[in-house]
XYZ file of C-alpha atoms in Angstrom:
661
model
C -23.123 143.361 109.061
C -22.523 145.841 106.914
C -22.642 144.081 103.591
C -19.371 145.114 101.896
C -17.439 144.458 105.944
C -19.382 140.618 105.263
C -17.510 139.742 101.358
C -14.302 141.545 103.239
C -14.122 139.052 106.774
C -15.405 136.170 104.512
C -12.661 136.826 102.049
C -10.414 137.054 105.030
C -12.028 133.638 105.980
C -10.810 131.881 103.370
C -14.940 130.737 103.044
C -16.058 129.657 100.168
C -19.563 131.138 99.725
C -20.718 133.635 102.426
C -24.649 134.836 101.835
C -26.233 137.395 102.599
C -28.644 136.238 105.540
C -31.229 137.549 102.928
C -29.687 136.843 100.407
C -30.922 132.220 99.614
C -28.231 129.957 97.752
C -27.561 129.669 94.366
C -27.346 126.127 92.269
C -24.179 124.857 90.188
C -24.897 124.797 86.670
C -21.534 123.975 85.754
C -20.992 120.713 84.716
C -17.611 117.883 86.138
C -14.751 116.675 83.887
C -14.800 112.792 83.161
C -12.937 110.548 85.248
C -9.355 109.617 84.402
C -7.842 105.972 84.056
C -5.074 104.731 85.832
C -1.235 103.448 84.609
C -0.766 99.245 83.465
C 1.820 98.269 86.305
C 3.591 95.361 87.975
C 2.675 94.845 91.755
C 3.793 90.917 91.707
C 4.928 88.047 88.991
C 4.867 84.579 91.519
C 5.205 80.995 90.411
C 2.842 77.289 91.638
C 6.560 75.857 93.886
C 9.283 77.125 95.006
C 11.467 74.271 94.004
C 10.935 70.259 92.777
C 12.826 66.824 91.997
C 12.458 64.904 88.246
C 14.365 62.382 87.054
C 16.368 62.341 84.161
C 13.868 62.857 80.839
C 11.054 63.946 83.189
C 9.006 67.213 82.608
C 6.795 69.209 84.479
C 4.588 72.468 83.585
C 5.253 75.358 86.327
C 2.357 78.460 85.916
C 3.041 81.983 86.799
C 0.936 84.332 88.111
C 1.104 87.234 86.770
C -0.456 91.267 88.864
C -0.732 94.576 88.746
C -2.784 98.219 88.031
C -4.999 98.424 85.308
C -4.483 97.243 81.279
C -1.391 95.768 82.839
C 0.705 92.622 80.623
C 0.306 88.799 81.598
C 2.837 87.981 79.682
C 6.311 85.992 80.892
C 9.412 84.814 79.193
C 11.121 81.623 80.442
C 14.721 80.495 80.869
C 17.196 78.520 82.776
C 20.429 78.861 83.730
C 21.463 75.220 83.773
C 20.073 73.850 80.294
C 22.010 70.669 80.723
C 20.435 70.097 83.553
C 16.783 71.819 83.264
C 15.739 73.116 80.089
C 11.725 74.968 80.340
C 10.017 76.062 76.728
C 8.020 79.429 76.509
C 5.312 78.037 77.767
C 7.022 76.490 81.280
C 7.466 73.589 80.550
C 10.785 72.134 82.605
C 12.930 69.211 81.274
C 14.801 67.066 82.629
C 18.496 66.373 81.351
C 21.480 65.337 83.005
C 21.482 64.902 87.325
C 22.284 68.149 88.917
C 21.057 72.189 89.984
C 19.300 74.530 88.443
C 16.530 77.592 88.678
C 13.834 78.564 86.203
C 12.911 81.780 85.695
C 10.375 83.845 84.405
C 10.427 87.418 83.880
C 7.047 89.716 83.400
C 7.066 90.544 79.580
C 5.968 94.556 80.641
C 7.843 95.005 84.053
C 11.458 92.870 83.313
C 12.603 93.881 86.809
C 10.068 91.598 88.111
C 9.997 87.798 88.066
C 10.647 84.735 89.841
C 12.267 81.754 90.471
C 12.356 78.068 91.306
C 14.878 75.202 92.602
C 15.362 71.260 89.942
C 16.856 69.675 91.432
C 17.565 66.424 88.343
C 18.196 62.758 89.686
C 19.266 59.803 87.601
C 17.387 56.785 87.469
C 17.423 54.207 89.154
C 20.010 50.851 88.109
C 18.210 48.083 87.125
C 17.558 45.639 89.105
C 20.343 42.729 87.530
C 18.643 39.390 87.241
C 20.880 36.173 88.929
C 23.303 35.136 87.633
C 24.148 31.356 86.260
C 26.484 29.576 89.253
C 30.390 29.260 86.839
C 33.885 28.722 87.710
C 36.143 29.697 86.406
C 40.027 29.605 88.123
C 41.661 27.556 90.054
C 44.726 27.737 93.203
C 47.324 26.260 95.159
C 48.560 27.172 98.707
C 51.114 25.714 97.475
C 53.136 25.648 94.134
C 55.006 22.568 94.930
C 56.506 20.428 97.891
C 59.949 19.336 99.375
C 59.008 16.477 102.379
C 60.545 14.180 104.224
C 59.832 9.915 103.107
C 57.345 10.402 106.744
C 56.597 14.498 106.930
C 53.361 16.297 105.936
C 51.961 18.993 104.233
C 48.249 20.415 104.466
C 47.332 22.337 100.854
C 44.750 24.824 100.298
C 42.618 25.009 96.716
C 40.706 28.250 96.284
C 37.712 27.893 93.486
C 37.238 31.406 92.198
C 33.980 32.104 90.111
C 30.371 33.443 89.536
C 27.035 32.416 91.581
C 26.142 30.361 93.654
C 29.123 27.780 93.008
C 29.937 25.124 94.171
C 33.392 25.745 95.813
C 34.698 22.175 96.637
C 37.706 20.210 94.927
C 38.694 16.992 94.166
C 42.140 15.632 95.098
C 44.532 12.811 93.622
C 48.447 12.103 93.357
C 50.317 10.896 89.636
C 52.554 8.491 92.383
C 50.625 7.340 95.781
C 53.627 5.674 96.087
C 55.269 8.162 96.064
C 53.298 10.811 97.522
C 49.364 10.458 98.170
C 47.141 13.179 99.484
C 43.720 12.495 101.362
C 40.569 14.333 100.623
C 40.499 17.759 102.875
C 44.309 18.125 100.792
C 47.022 16.682 103.895
C 49.882 15.153 101.491
C 51.900 12.260 102.778
C 55.200 10.981 102.652
C 56.744 7.938 101.263
C 58.743 7.142 99.739
C 62.153 9.415 97.789
C 60.266 10.347 94.589
C 58.618 13.313 92.612
C 54.669 12.941 92.500
C 52.067 15.300 90.889
C 49.269 16.173 93.442
C 45.983 18.455 91.584
C 42.876 19.590 93.070
C 39.740 19.105 90.742
C 36.488 20.949 90.864
C 33.290 18.907 92.066
C 31.298 21.717 90.013
C 33.334 21.801 86.909
C 35.479 18.705 86.595
C 37.677 21.417 83.730
C 39.102 23.455 85.918
C 41.802 21.760 88.211
C 45.332 22.944 89.910
C 48.421 20.543 90.268
C 51.647 21.127 92.838
C 54.568 18.767 92.632
C 55.838 16.479 95.454
C 59.637 16.031 95.898
C 60.608 13.430 98.592
C 63.661 12.736 100.011
C 65.068 10.045 102.452
C 65.308 11.204 105.389
C 68.904 12.724 107.119
C 70.643 10.801 108.891
C 72.089 12.683 112.401
C 75.363 14.852 112.482
C 77.497 12.840 114.266
C 81.132 13.119 114.372
C 83.205 9.107 114.998
C 86.816 10.697 115.181
C 90.006 12.864 113.941
C 92.768 12.230 112.309
C 96.170 14.662 111.448
C 98.776 14.214 108.412
C 101.289 13.815 109.195
C 101.009 12.576 112.499
C 104.245 13.932 113.874
C 106.778 16.870 112.839
C 110.361 17.418 112.772
C 111.442 20.817 112.262
C 114.310 23.771 112.546
C 113.701 26.877 113.985
C 111.957 28.875 111.806
C 110.886 26.460 109.349
C 106.442 25.961 108.911
C 104.651 23.133 107.096
C 100.821 22.654 107.708
C 99.026 19.893 108.261
C 95.922 18.170 107.907
C 92.852 18.251 109.842
C 90.346 15.194 108.550
C 87.218 15.450 110.802
C 85.493 11.671 110.014
C 81.784 10.876 111.348
C 77.987 10.139 110.065
C 75.652 12.828 109.154
C 76.084 16.163 107.568
C 78.401 16.428 110.591
C 80.572 19.816 110.519
C 84.416 18.852 108.920
C 86.307 22.174 110.747
C 88.788 21.991 113.898
C 90.431 24.968 115.718
C 93.738 24.477 116.025
C 96.683 24.531 119.028
C 99.578 24.579 120.667
C 101.099 22.988 123.888
C 103.784 25.371 123.387
C 103.754 27.961 121.648
C 107.269 29.769 122.360
C 108.526 26.519 120.312
C 105.509 25.717 117.619
C 102.960 27.759 116.677
C 99.954 26.985 114.419
C 97.502 28.738 112.589
C 93.995 28.977 112.445
C 94.666 26.695 109.048
C 96.789 24.022 110.802
C 100.138 25.698 109.126
C 102.974 24.806 112.484
C 105.415 27.639 112.912
C 108.946 26.453 114.897
C 110.205 29.083 117.155
C 112.539 27.822 118.802
C 114.753 24.426 119.937
C 112.462 21.574 121.827
C 109.283 20.016 121.274
C 105.618 20.717 121.741
C 102.314 19.194 120.961
C 99.504 20.427 118.213
C 96.136 19.401 118.476
C 92.624 19.398 116.205
C 90.098 19.815 118.498
C 86.574 18.778 115.720
C 84.602 21.942 116.457
C 81.193 19.940 115.935
C 82.374 17.574 119.117
C 85.348 19.006 120.586
C 85.291 15.833 122.809
C 86.976 14.224 119.237
C 90.733 15.521 118.578
C 93.481 14.491 117.683
C 96.814 15.426 118.281
C 100.518 15.265 116.899
C 104.680 15.424 118.573
C 106.692 18.405 117.264
C 110.499 18.357 117.630
C 111.896 21.985 116.582
C 116.276 21.454 116.441
C 118.463 24.752 115.533
C 118.926 24.647 111.971
C 122.110 23.381 110.927
C 125.117 26.054 110.831
C 125.488 27.865 107.439
C 127.407 30.934 106.274
C 124.609 33.627 103.651
C 126.749 36.148 103.554
C 129.665 38.272 104.659
C 129.353 42.248 104.565
C 132.523 44.654 105.044
C 132.352 48.228 106.992
C 133.367 50.521 105.429
C 133.018 49.268 101.434
C 136.031 51.311 100.328
C 139.052 53.086 102.486
C 141.341 56.113 101.477
C 144.030 56.446 103.978
C 147.465 58.355 103.357
C 151.100 56.422 103.463
C 151.764 54.788 107.350
C 148.407 55.327 108.239
C 145.659 52.658 109.648
C 142.452 52.119 110.001
C 140.479 48.884 111.375
C 137.534 47.366 108.946
C 135.451 45.115 110.173
C 133.661 42.643 108.960
C 130.714 40.978 109.337
C 129.079 37.227 109.231
C 124.987 36.344 108.536
C 123.924 32.954 108.338
C 121.897 30.565 110.208
C 121.596 28.713 113.193
C 125.339 28.257 115.174
C 127.323 29.208 111.670
C 131.096 30.486 112.426
C 131.654 34.080 112.968
C 135.707 34.088 111.939
C 137.412 35.627 109.148
C 140.218 35.316 107.639
C 141.583 38.436 105.754
C 143.719 39.069 102.410
C 145.216 41.750 100.963
C 145.835 41.911 97.082
C 148.691 43.487 97.186
C 150.765 44.256 100.911
C 153.359 45.559 99.035
C 150.286 48.772 99.246
C 148.509 47.607 101.721
C 148.928 45.224 104.515
C 145.827 43.384 107.223
C 146.736 42.350 110.566
C 144.059 39.188 111.542
C 142.197 41.478 113.053
C 141.367 43.426 109.765
C 143.177 46.072 110.507
C 144.863 47.832 107.272
C 148.264 49.615 106.793
C 148.535 52.087 104.079
C 152.522 50.742 103.360
C 152.756 52.950 99.857
C 150.533 55.151 97.343
C 148.687 52.690 94.857
C 145.677 50.690 95.553
C 144.303 47.289 97.312
C 142.003 44.665 97.681
C 141.471 43.612 100.561
C 138.894 39.738 100.623
C 137.602 38.838 104.219
C 137.114 34.609 103.609
C 134.187 33.204 106.103
C 136.142 30.502 107.421
C 132.715 28.127 107.877
C 132.180 28.613 104.321
C 134.994 29.880 102.330
C 132.381 30.255 99.374
C 130.797 33.890 100.714
C 133.753 36.988 101.026
C 133.593 40.508 100.684
C 136.199 42.602 99.791
C 136.964 46.575 99.549
C 139.126 48.712 97.721
C 141.747 50.707 99.713
C 143.354 53.677 97.953
C 146.590 54.365 99.960
C 147.685 57.887 99.022
C 151.069 59.025 99.700
C 151.300 61.392 103.488
C 152.672 65.017 102.585
C 155.935 66.280 103.078
C 156.675 68.044 106.452
C 158.310 70.672 105.065
C 162.283 70.539 105.266
C 163.355 72.863 109.390
C 163.146 76.365 108.195
C 165.752 79.137 109.551
C 162.635 81.020 110.736
C 160.391 78.629 113.220
C 156.684 79.887 113.829
C 156.867 81.853 116.540
C 153.925 81.903 119.509
C 154.429 85.595 121.937
C 152.006 85.043 125.174
C 152.093 88.197 127.161
C 151.122 88.242 130.540
C 149.132 91.981 131.036
C 151.029 93.475 133.953
C 149.133 92.834 137.419
C 147.891 89.287 136.362
C 145.993 87.258 138.145
C 147.978 83.728 136.774
C 149.897 82.215 138.809
C 153.399 81.197 137.892
C 152.296 77.354 136.937
C 149.594 78.741 134.664
C 151.377 81.402 132.850
C 154.071 78.334 132.296
C 150.298 76.693 130.366
C 150.614 79.043 128.224
C 153.903 78.702 127.145
C 153.428 75.234 127.257
C 150.781 75.750 124.123
C 152.576 77.807 122.668
C 155.262 75.809 121.880
C 152.571 72.578 120.494
C 151.472 74.928 117.958
C 154.675 75.772 116.764
C 155.547 72.322 116.968
C 152.381 71.692 114.175
C 153.157 74.761 112.835
C 156.484 74.527 110.301
C 156.993 78.371 109.111
C 157.479 81.559 110.311
C 155.288 85.121 108.832
C 157.151 88.018 108.075
C 156.047 89.988 111.257
C 154.773 92.978 111.458
C 155.448 95.969 113.874
C 154.261 98.453 115.916
C 150.959 96.763 115.799
C 149.055 97.707 119.570
C 147.542 95.686 120.952
C 145.196 95.299 124.547
C 147.596 96.199 126.626
C 147.727 99.565 124.722
C 151.791 99.206 124.418
C 153.018 98.049 120.437
C 154.198 95.181 119.573
C 157.044 93.852 116.991
C 153.909 90.758 115.973
C 156.352 87.250 115.069
C 154.444 85.596 114.626
C 151.897 85.286 116.580
C 151.254 87.462 119.354
C 148.836 86.776 122.385
C 147.484 88.081 125.228
C 146.579 86.089 128.071
C 144.838 87.295 131.397
C 142.667 86.015 134.342
C 139.661 88.470 134.141
C 135.849 88.118 135.758
C 133.336 86.464 133.567
C 130.438 85.251 134.907
C 131.343 82.998 138.144
C 132.489 78.925 139.066
C 131.025 76.781 136.658
C 129.527 79.308 133.595
C 131.992 80.646 130.418
C 135.170 79.284 131.032
C 136.571 81.533 128.839
C 137.010 83.582 125.527
C 139.135 83.289 122.945
C 140.158 84.271 118.805
C 141.700 86.844 116.535
C 141.594 90.642 117.213
C 143.492 91.768 114.103
C 144.238 89.142 111.395
C 147.727 89.646 108.823
C 146.997 92.018 105.885
C 146.642 90.630 102.863
C 145.468 87.441 105.114
C 143.351 84.939 106.933
C 145.981 84.822 109.249
C 145.651 86.192 112.702
C 148.066 89.078 113.524
C 147.347 89.215 117.601
C 145.034 87.441 119.503
C 143.427 87.567 123.182
C 142.761 84.064 126.052
C 140.576 85.380 128.942
C 140.057 83.053 131.586
C 137.167 83.591 134.256
C 139.314 83.696 137.220
C 136.622 82.091 139.028
C 137.392 78.535 137.259
C 141.109 79.094 136.722
C 141.595 76.937 140.222
C 139.494 74.328 139.694
C 140.953 73.289 136.236
C 144.118 73.853 137.561
C 142.933 70.687 140.472
C 141.169 68.925 137.604
C 143.800 68.512 135.468
C 141.648 69.692 133.031
C 144.224 73.271 131.778
C 146.482 72.553 130.294
C 143.912 70.886 126.952
C 142.243 73.712 127.958
C 144.284 76.832 126.770
C 145.800 74.198 123.639
C 142.212 74.275 122.865
C 141.213 77.630 123.113
C 145.189 78.945 121.308
C 144.514 77.270 118.414
C 140.938 78.920 118.928
C 143.366 82.355 118.219
C 144.837 80.981 115.482
C 141.992 80.569 113.836
C 140.905 76.960 114.225
C 136.912 78.099 114.368
C 137.267 81.418 113.471
C 138.781 81.799 110.784
C 137.516 79.874 108.968
C 133.512 79.805 108.112
C 134.827 79.942 104.065
C 135.470 75.985 104.664
C 131.978 75.813 105.888
C 128.470 74.413 104.602
C 125.258 74.145 106.291
C 121.718 73.668 104.852
C 120.825 76.736 106.548
C 122.369 81.054 105.783
C 123.594 80.847 108.776
C 125.290 79.052 111.620
C 122.431 79.578 114.485
C 119.629 78.639 112.010
C 121.564 75.374 110.559
C 120.986 71.879 111.657
C 124.041 70.021 109.528
C 127.828 71.653 109.433
C 130.458 70.027 108.029
C 133.828 71.637 106.511
C 134.809 71.469 103.422
C 138.638 72.557 102.985
C 140.311 70.871 100.845
C 143.503 69.512 103.186
C 141.133 68.773 106.703
C 138.510 66.637 103.752
C 141.839 64.936 102.849
C 142.522 63.960 106.339
C 139.318 63.511 106.795
C 139.368 60.623 104.345
C 142.717 59.176 105.559
C 141.111 58.558 109.351
C 138.575 56.258 107.004
C 135.113 58.533 107.119
C 132.841 58.269 105.356
C 130.815 61.210 105.129
C 130.449 63.967 102.277
C 132.868 66.489 104.912
C 133.839 66.677 107.506
C 131.039 67.334 110.678
C 131.254 69.916 111.878
C 129.211 70.191 115.500
C 126.406 71.964 115.155
C 124.448 71.524 118.682
C 125.602 72.892 121.773
C 124.681 76.734 121.389
C 126.409 79.530 120.943
C 130.070 79.088 121.286
C 129.748 75.894 120.428
C 127.812 75.272 116.885
C 129.799 76.066 114.360
C 133.699 76.488 115.388
C 134.424 72.980 116.393
C 135.077 69.038 115.402
C 131.652 67.214 116.092
C 131.940 65.831 118.899
C 129.531 62.608 118.281
C 132.624 62.457 115.102
C 135.434 62.834 116.847
C 135.393 62.522 120.528
C 137.844 63.607 122.527
C 140.179 65.381 119.797
C 141.768 68.555 120.487
C 138.579 71.258 118.814
C 135.893 69.137 119.503
C 133.733 71.820 121.502
C 134.752 68.822 124.983
C 137.314 69.256 127.053
C 138.779 65.469 128.691
C 140.814 64.766 132.058
C 142.558 62.403 129.390
C 144.400 62.660 126.421
C 143.219 65.435 123.739
C 144.762 64.802 120.674
C 145.956 67.050 118.614
C 145.695 65.883 114.925
C 146.799 65.323 111.404
C 143.058 66.139 110.921
C 143.822 70.125 112.644
C 146.543 69.914 111.088
C 144.715 69.768 107.769
C 142.326 72.944 108.661
C 145.513 75.208 109.861
C 146.661 74.029 106.216
C 143.605 75.406 104.545
C 143.622 79.003 106.450
C 147.480 79.086 104.383
C 149.859 77.623 107.319
C 152.898 74.922 106.580
C 152.424 71.945 108.637
C 154.509 69.633 110.438
C 152.209 66.567 109.657
C 154.991 64.337 111.423
C 154.604 66.617 114.181
C 150.835 65.520 115.136
C 149.499 63.116 118.276
C 148.554 59.798 117.220
C 145.237 59.519 116.951
C 142.130 56.966 115.164
C 138.285 56.883 114.616
C 137.995 53.896 116.276
C 138.782 54.919 119.438
C 136.034 57.225 119.571
C 133.120 55.761 121.818
C 136.455 55.179 124.925
C 137.463 58.344 123.593
C 134.489 60.464 124.767
C 133.807 58.382 128.290
C 135.043 60.868 130.150
C 133.850 64.025 128.742
C 132.280 67.372 129.394
C 131.825 70.042 127.107
C 133.581 73.478 127.373
C 131.755 76.786 128.273
C 133.068 79.534 125.361
C 133.118 82.776 124.203
C 134.309 82.785 120.176
C 136.140 85.755 119.634
C 136.202 86.994 115.480
C 137.970 89.980 114.534
C 135.164 92.514 113.096
C 133.275 90.903 110.334
C 133.918 87.660 110.745
C 131.456 86.256 112.826
C 129.055 87.642 109.726
C 130.566 85.986 107.051
C 127.933 83.807 105.959
C 128.164 79.933 105.873
C 128.161 78.219 102.595
C 124.412 76.155 102.249
C 124.703 72.879 100.903
């Protein structure tokens, strides 16, 4: 091969030497470099034990082995994480300081990342074994601090000895008084006789240690036995309503029960309470018995005789307590006698001034002349018991002198009226009756248009009376009242009276038509329809009122003369619209004409109603009033029933408020 080509190939192949076959190798004449020393390093650090135990105060050395390369430093440092448990010095000496667990660590000085640890468990040294304790008695106690026994009784007492070591628990027993209480070697106490004794337990191991108890011995209790019951008093005499205590004494032996229970044979005659107090209920006899609770077979009884009390008058009361009468009037007074037993309930009546007031044997007081007098009721059974009332007599209102212009009521019957002639006569008769009690006429008023359409001259009151359908039979009987008031007065000018055509025949048949017509005509005159200014009530309207009274002076005076005692004249406060506030109170005034009730008997037109007419402004004739007394109210109401009606009033009158009281 060409030398140049071979060299190139050798170079291309990366051969370090290419020689020509014909060329021999040359010897290496260069000097090799010196060898390099390794870098010092730590490869491993270990301890001769992974863990060990020490007792407090003990020591132990730990050896650390360091391995590495090169010229490494084999030194280590030592540390403990809990020196209070185990500390370590620079040579690896571990010292146990206190009970617990600590970690001891060796760290390479050359490479602090190389370290090794072990666990040291330190325990406390074992407690010393105590030597033998000398036996000692330290105290004693007894199961009972005191005993109470009955003669012959026994009770075991236990003694407990306290001490140390192998002490002797035995005791000896003694008594201070064997005649009262003895004690055996086991501590059983026996009661011999009443009294007290001290029983003592003494330690056999140390006689200075002892404990005592007091024994009280009592005599045996005899068996409880009830032998009898004794009562005091042994018999009783009482009057009705009287009371008296009875004592029961229970006799017996031992601790017997002294209690008793009380019973009566007749509670209607005499009762007895748990304490032995006897109460007389009615005349007769009863047996009171006390029974022993401890022995129900033991009992004692007494007889109670109850008699009626002796008649005794204790007082007299009068009703009413005072009276005001109009001269000529009268009113009964009721005397009530109180007392006990079968007392006399009669009284004798006296008047202090017969010229002013008289009184009859029944207590009816008669007003003779104006003035005052005392009426006295004296008990017949005991004249020291009496009661009196003062009677004031006022002069009777003088009836006006006859006038040339009497009061006239003109009744107009419309054309085609359904009223029969007899019914029309009842209207004119009622007008005549009212004209009797109204004493003087009023000025005539001409050109007054009434409901018939006619214009009339009114002298003194015109009433249009008719029969019209209202609501069928048995319901509203009629409606009446003033339609127009006289100018400048509160008196009616004309009014209307309308009766239900369905009821007229039945009222005529049962005899009530005349009374109802007279009643309704009173409403036209203003009674109940024009009197609101005289009413006092507990509300501002009649609908809401529950108590209504009339306060007009003349009406109140006549009410007082009748013996009325209320502050004002009672007005009807019930029975609904049409009756309430428009009539005298039926429960007080009975069948008086202007209550809201009709009677088949008499319906008196009383001085009370005339007084109301006088308050309205009429001149009235009291002498024309019917006889009437409040004392007859109960009898007057026996055959009455409500007048179902409607009251007619001029515009605005119904809206007039009531006076509050």
